[in-house]
Tab-separated table of C-alpha atoms and ligand atoms in Angstrom:
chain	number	residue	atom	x	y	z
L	1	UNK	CA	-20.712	-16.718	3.639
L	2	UNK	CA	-23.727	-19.381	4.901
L	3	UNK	CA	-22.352	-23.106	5.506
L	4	UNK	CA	-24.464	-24.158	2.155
L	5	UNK	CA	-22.462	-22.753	-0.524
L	6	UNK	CA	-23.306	-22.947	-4.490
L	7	UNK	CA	-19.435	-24.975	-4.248
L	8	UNK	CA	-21.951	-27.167	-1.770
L	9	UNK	CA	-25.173	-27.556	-3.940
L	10	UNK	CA	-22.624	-28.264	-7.126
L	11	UNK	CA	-21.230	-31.056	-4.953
L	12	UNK	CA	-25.307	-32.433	-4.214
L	13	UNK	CA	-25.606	-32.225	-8.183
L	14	UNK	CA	-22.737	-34.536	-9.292
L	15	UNK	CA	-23.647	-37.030	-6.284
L	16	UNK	CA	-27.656	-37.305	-7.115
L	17	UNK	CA	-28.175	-35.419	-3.359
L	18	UNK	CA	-31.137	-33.825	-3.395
L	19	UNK	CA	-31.154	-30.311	-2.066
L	20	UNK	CA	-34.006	-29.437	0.294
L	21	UNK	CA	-35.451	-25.520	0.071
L	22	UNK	CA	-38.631	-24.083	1.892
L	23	UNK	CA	-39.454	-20.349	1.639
L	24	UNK	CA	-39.081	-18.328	4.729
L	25	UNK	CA	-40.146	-14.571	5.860
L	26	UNK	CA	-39.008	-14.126	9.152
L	27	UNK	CA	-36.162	-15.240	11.814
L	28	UNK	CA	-38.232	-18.114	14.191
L	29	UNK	CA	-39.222	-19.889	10.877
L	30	UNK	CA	-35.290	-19.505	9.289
L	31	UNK	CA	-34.098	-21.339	12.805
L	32	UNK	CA	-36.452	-24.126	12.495
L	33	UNK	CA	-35.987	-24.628	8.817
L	34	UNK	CA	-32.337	-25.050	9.532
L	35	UNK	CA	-32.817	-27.102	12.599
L	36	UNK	CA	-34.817	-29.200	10.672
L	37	UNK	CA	-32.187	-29.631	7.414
L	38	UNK	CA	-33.037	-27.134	5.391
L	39	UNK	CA	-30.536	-26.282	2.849
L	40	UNK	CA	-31.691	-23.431	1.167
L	41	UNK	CA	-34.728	-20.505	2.517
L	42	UNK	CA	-36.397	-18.919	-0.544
L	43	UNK	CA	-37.748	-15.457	0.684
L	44	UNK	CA	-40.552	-15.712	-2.008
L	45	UNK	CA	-42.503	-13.001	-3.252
L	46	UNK	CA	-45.084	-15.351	-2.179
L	47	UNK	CA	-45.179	-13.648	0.955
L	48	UNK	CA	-47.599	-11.219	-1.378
L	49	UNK	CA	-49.958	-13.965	-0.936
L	50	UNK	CA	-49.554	-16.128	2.242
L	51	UNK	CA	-48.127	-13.040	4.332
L	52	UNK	CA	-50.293	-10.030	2.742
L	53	UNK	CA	-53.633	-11.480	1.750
L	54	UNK	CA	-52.897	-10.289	-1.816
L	55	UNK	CA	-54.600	-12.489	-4.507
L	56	UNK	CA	-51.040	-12.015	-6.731
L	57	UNK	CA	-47.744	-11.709	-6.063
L	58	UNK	CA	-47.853	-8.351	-8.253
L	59	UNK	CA	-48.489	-5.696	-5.440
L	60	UNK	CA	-45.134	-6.984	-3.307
L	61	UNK	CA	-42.008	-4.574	-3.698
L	62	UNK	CA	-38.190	-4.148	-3.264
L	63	UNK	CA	-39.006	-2.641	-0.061
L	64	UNK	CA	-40.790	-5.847	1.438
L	65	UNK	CA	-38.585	-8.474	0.197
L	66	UNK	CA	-35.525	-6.635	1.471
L	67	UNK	CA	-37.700	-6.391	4.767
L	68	UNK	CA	-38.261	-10.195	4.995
L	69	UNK	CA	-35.062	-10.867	3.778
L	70	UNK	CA	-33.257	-9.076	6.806
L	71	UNK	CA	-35.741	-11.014	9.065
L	72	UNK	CA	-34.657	-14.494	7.780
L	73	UNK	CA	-30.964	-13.313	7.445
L	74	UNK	CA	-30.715	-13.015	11.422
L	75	UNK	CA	-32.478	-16.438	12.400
L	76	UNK	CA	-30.651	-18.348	9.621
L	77	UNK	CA	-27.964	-21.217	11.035
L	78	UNK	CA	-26.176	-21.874	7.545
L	79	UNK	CA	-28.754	-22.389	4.871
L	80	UNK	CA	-28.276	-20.123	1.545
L	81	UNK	CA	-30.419	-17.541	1.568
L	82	UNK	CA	-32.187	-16.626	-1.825
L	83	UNK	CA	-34.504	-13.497	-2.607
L	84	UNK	CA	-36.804	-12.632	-4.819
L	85	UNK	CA	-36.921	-9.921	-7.724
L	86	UNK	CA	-40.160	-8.897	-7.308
L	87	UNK	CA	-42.843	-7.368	-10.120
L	88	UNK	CA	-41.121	-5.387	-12.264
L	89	UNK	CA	-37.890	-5.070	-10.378
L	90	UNK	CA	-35.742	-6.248	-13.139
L	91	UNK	CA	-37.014	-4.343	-16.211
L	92	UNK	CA	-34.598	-2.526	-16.664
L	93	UNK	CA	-30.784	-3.379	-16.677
L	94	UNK	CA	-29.956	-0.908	-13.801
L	95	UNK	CA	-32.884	-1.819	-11.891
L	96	UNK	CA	-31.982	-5.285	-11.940
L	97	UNK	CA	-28.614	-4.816	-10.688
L	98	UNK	CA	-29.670	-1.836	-7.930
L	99	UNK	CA	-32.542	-4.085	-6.808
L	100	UNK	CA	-30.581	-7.147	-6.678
L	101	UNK	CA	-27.895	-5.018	-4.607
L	102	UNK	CA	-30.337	-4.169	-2.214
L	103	UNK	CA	-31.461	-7.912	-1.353
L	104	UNK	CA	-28.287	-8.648	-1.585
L	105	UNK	CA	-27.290	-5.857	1.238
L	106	UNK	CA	-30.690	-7.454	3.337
L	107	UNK	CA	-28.973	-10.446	3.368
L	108	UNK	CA	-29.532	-12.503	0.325
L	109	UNK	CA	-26.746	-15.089	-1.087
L	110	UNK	CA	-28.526	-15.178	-4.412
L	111	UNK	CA	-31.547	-13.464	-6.186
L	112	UNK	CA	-34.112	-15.498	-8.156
L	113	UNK	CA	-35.660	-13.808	-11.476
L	114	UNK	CA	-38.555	-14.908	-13.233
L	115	UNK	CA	-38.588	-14.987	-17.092
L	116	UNK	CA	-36.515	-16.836	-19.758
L	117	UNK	CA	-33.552	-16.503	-21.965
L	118	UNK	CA	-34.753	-12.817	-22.605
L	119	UNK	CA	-33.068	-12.774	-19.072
L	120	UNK	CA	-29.651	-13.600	-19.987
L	121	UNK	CA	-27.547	-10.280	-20.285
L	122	UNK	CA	-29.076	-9.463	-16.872
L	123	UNK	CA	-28.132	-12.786	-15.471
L	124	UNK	CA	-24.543	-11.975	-16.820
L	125	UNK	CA	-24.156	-8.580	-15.419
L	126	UNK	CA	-25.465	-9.556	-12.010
L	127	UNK	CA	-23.045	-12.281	-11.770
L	128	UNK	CA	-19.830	-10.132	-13.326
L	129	UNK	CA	-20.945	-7.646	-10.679
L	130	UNK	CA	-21.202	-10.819	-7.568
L	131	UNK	CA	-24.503	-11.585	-7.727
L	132	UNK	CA	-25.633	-15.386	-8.112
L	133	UNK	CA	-28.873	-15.411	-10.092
L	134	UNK	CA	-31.250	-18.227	-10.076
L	135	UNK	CA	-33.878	-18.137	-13.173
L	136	UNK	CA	-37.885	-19.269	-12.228
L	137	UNK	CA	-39.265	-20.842	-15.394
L	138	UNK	CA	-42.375	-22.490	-16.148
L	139	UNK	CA	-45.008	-21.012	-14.317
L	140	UNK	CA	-43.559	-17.647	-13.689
L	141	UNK	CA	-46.559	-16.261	-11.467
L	142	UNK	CA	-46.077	-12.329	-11.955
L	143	UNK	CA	-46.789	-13.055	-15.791
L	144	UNK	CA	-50.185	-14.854	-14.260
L	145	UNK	CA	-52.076	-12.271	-16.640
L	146	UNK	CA	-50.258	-13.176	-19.668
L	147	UNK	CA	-50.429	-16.747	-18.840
L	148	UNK	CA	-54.864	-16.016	-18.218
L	149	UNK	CA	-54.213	-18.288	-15.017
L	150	UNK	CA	-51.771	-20.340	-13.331
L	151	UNK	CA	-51.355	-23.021	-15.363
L	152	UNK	CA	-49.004	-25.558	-16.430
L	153	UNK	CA	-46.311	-24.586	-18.579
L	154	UNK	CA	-43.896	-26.524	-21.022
L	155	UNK	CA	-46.789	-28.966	-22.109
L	156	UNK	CA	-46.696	-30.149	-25.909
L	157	UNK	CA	-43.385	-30.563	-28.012
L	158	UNK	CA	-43.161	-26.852	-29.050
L	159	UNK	CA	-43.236	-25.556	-25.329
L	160	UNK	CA	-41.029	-28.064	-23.941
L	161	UNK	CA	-38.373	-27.013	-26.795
L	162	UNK	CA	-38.294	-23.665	-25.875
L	163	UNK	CA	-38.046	-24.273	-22.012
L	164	UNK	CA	-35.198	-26.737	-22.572
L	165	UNK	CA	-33.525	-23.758	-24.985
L	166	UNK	CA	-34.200	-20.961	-22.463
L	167	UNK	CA	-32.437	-23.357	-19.266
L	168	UNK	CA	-29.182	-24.245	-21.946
L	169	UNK	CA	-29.241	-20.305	-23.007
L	170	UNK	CA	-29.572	-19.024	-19.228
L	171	UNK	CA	-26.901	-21.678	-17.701
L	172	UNK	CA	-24.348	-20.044	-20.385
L	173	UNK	CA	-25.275	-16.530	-19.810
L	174	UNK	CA	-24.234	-17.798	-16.006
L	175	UNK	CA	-27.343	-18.583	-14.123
L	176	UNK	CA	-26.393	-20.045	-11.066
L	177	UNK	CA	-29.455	-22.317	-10.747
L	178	UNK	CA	-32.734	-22.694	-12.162
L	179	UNK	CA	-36.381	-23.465	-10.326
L	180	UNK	CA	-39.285	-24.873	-12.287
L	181	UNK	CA	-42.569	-24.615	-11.145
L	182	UNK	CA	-45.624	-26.353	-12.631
L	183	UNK	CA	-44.000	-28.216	-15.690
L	184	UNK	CA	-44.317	-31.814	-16.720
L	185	UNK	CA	-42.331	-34.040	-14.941
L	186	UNK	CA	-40.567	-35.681	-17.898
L	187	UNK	CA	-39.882	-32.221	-19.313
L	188	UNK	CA	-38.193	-31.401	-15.745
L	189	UNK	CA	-36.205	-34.546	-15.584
L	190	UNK	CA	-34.887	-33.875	-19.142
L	191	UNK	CA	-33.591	-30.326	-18.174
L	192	UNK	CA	-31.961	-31.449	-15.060
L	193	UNK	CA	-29.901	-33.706	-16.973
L	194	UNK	CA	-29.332	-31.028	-20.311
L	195	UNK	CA	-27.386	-28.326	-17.749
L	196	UNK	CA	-24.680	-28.860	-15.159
L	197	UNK	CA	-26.197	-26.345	-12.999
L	198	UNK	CA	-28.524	-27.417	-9.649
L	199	UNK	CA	-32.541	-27.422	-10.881
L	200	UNK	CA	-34.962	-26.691	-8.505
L	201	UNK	CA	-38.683	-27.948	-8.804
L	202	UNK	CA	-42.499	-26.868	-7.571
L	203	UNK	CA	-44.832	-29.631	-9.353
L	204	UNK	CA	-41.989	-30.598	-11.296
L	205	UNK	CA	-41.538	-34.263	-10.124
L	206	UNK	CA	-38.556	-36.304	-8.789
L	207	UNK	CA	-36.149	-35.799	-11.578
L	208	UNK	CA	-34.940	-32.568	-10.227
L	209	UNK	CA	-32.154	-32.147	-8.078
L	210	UNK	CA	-33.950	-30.244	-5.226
L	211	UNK	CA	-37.329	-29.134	-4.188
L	212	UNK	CA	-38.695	-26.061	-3.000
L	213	UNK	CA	-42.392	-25.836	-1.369
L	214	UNK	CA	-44.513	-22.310	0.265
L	215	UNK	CA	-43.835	-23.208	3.992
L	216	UNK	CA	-47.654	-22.418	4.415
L	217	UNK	CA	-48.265	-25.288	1.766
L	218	UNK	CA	-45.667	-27.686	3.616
L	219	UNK	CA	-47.594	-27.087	7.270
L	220	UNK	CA	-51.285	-27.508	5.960
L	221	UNK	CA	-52.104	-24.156	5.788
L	222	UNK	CA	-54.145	-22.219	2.914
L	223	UNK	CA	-55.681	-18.526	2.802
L	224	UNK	CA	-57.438	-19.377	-0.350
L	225	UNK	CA	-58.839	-22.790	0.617
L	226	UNK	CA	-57.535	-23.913	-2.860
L	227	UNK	CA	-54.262	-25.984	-1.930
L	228	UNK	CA	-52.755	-27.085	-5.677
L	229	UNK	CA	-51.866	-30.436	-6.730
L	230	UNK	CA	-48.392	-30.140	-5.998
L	231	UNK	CA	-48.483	-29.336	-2.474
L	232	UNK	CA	-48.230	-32.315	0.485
L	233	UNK	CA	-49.054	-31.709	4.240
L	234	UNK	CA	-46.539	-32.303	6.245
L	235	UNK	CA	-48.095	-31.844	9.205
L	236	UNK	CA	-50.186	-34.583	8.614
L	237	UNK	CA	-48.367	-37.222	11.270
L	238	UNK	CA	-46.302	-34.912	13.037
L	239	UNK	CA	-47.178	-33.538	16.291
L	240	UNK	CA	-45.093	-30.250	15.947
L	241	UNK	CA	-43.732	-27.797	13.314
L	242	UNK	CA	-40.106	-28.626	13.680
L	243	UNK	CA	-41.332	-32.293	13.093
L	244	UNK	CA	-42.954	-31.391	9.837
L	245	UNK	CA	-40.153	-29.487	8.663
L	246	UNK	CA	-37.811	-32.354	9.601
L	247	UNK	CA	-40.210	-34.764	7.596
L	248	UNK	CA	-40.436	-32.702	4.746
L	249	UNK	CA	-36.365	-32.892	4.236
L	250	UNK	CA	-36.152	-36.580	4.819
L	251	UNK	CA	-39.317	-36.974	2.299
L	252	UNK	CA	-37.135	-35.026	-0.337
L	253	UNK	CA	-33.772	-36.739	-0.140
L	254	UNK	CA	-35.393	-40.426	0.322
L	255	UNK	CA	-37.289	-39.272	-2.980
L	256	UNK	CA	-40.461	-39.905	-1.131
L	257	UNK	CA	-41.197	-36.549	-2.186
L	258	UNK	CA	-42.866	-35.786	-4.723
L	259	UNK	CA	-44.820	-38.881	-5.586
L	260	UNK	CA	-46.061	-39.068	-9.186
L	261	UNK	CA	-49.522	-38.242	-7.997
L	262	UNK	CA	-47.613	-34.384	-7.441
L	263	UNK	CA	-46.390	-34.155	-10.785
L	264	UNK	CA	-47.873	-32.927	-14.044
L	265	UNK	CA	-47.832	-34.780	-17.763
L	266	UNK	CA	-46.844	-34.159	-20.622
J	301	KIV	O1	-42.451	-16.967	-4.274
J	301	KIV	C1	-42.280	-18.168	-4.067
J	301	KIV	O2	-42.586	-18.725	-3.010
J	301	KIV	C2	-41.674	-18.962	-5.134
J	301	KIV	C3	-41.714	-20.451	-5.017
J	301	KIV	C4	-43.094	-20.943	-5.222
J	301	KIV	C5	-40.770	-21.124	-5.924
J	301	KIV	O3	-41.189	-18.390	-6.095
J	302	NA	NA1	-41.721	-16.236	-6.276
């Protein structure tokens, strides 16, 4: 068991802590991040972009996350460790639950889905079975060709009904926690406070009760050249990576991080 529990993260909840999470792909970067005060390393299937050169996160598989998950696993000092279901890896009940095993076996505490309430019976069966399940909503990029772009989600009343619905339906189906990426910031504030269970957010605002950012975004450095709105530099000041990593988690629990000029309205 890591020294960051969910028990832990519950605690940061009731006590308006916020909880500090970077993504992660290999050991050096997991020791740093925890150095630094890291409570949480996401092993995003981001690492399809920043890691591959892939213009999606669509071509990354079980394979590779379970790869970069055993990487992280054996540099972490204590943070929880969550995974991502890749494309398609949960489409199926029993691929959910195999797939989830094997990041689980890599060294995973908890596996993060993307989707909504739809996910709910999965969410249950992976937990009745020991597997904490965090749910991604909002801008959920592997459905970036549904969405025609990656865009802002949950804007206008109808939207930000059925995102508050899908985070009440998921924390009863027995999500362990949710992340929110690109949604208003009120909308985000308003579902933090509708469940008991730790939120997450990625251009989501302050009202969350953590933050997650791409570690590639957090150090100043972009493939693409197009760095979103959401992302800050934390580099920018610091004279060495375990100084921008340690900046990044102060900036989050002062609530220096995000400012409103990070966030997205209604
Ligand atoms: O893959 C990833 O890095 C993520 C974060 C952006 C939340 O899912
Ligand atoms: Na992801």
């Amino acid at each position: 068991m890591p020294d960051v529990t969910l028990t832990t993260l519950q605690g940061y909840k009731q006590r308006g802590e916020k909880i500090a999470m970077l993504t992660c792909y290999d050991a050096t970067f997991a020791k740093v991040a925890c150095e630094a005060g890291v409570e949480m390393l996401l092993i995003g299937d981001s690492l399809g972009m920043v890691l591959q050169g892939h213009d999606s996160t669509l071509p990354v598989s079980v394979a590779d996350m379970a790869y970069h998950t055993a990487c992280t696993k054996r540099g972490n000092r204590g943070a929880l460790i969550v995974a991502d279901m890749p494309f398609m890896a949960n489409a199926t009940l029993a691929q959910a639950l195999d797939n989830a095993a094997t990041l689980m076996r890599a060294g995973a505490h908890m596996v993060k889905l993307e989707g909504g309430a739809w996910l709910g019976e999965t969410v249950r069966r992976l937990a009745d079975n020991g597997i904490p399940a965090c749910v991604h909503l909002g801008l959920t990029p592997q459905s970036v060709n549904v969405f025609g772009g990656y865009k802002v989600q949950g804007r206008g009343e109808a939207q930000a009904r059925q995102l508050l619905a899908d985070a009440v339906a998921l924390e009863q189906a027995g999500a362990a926690m949710l992340l929110l990426e690109c949604v208003p910031s009120t909308l985000a504030a308003e579902v933090t406070r509708a469940v008991g269970i730790p939120v997450i957010g990625i251009g989501a605002g302050a009202g969350t009760d953590g933050q997650v950012l791409v570690l590639h975004d957090a150090l100043g450095l972009s493939l693409s050249g197009r760095v979103p709105k959401f992302v800050k530099n934390f580099m920018t000041g610091q004279s060495s990576i375990p100084d921008a990593l340690a900046a990044y988690v102060r900036a989050v629990k002062d609530g220096q991080f995000p400012a409103p000029e990070h966030g997205f309205s209604a």
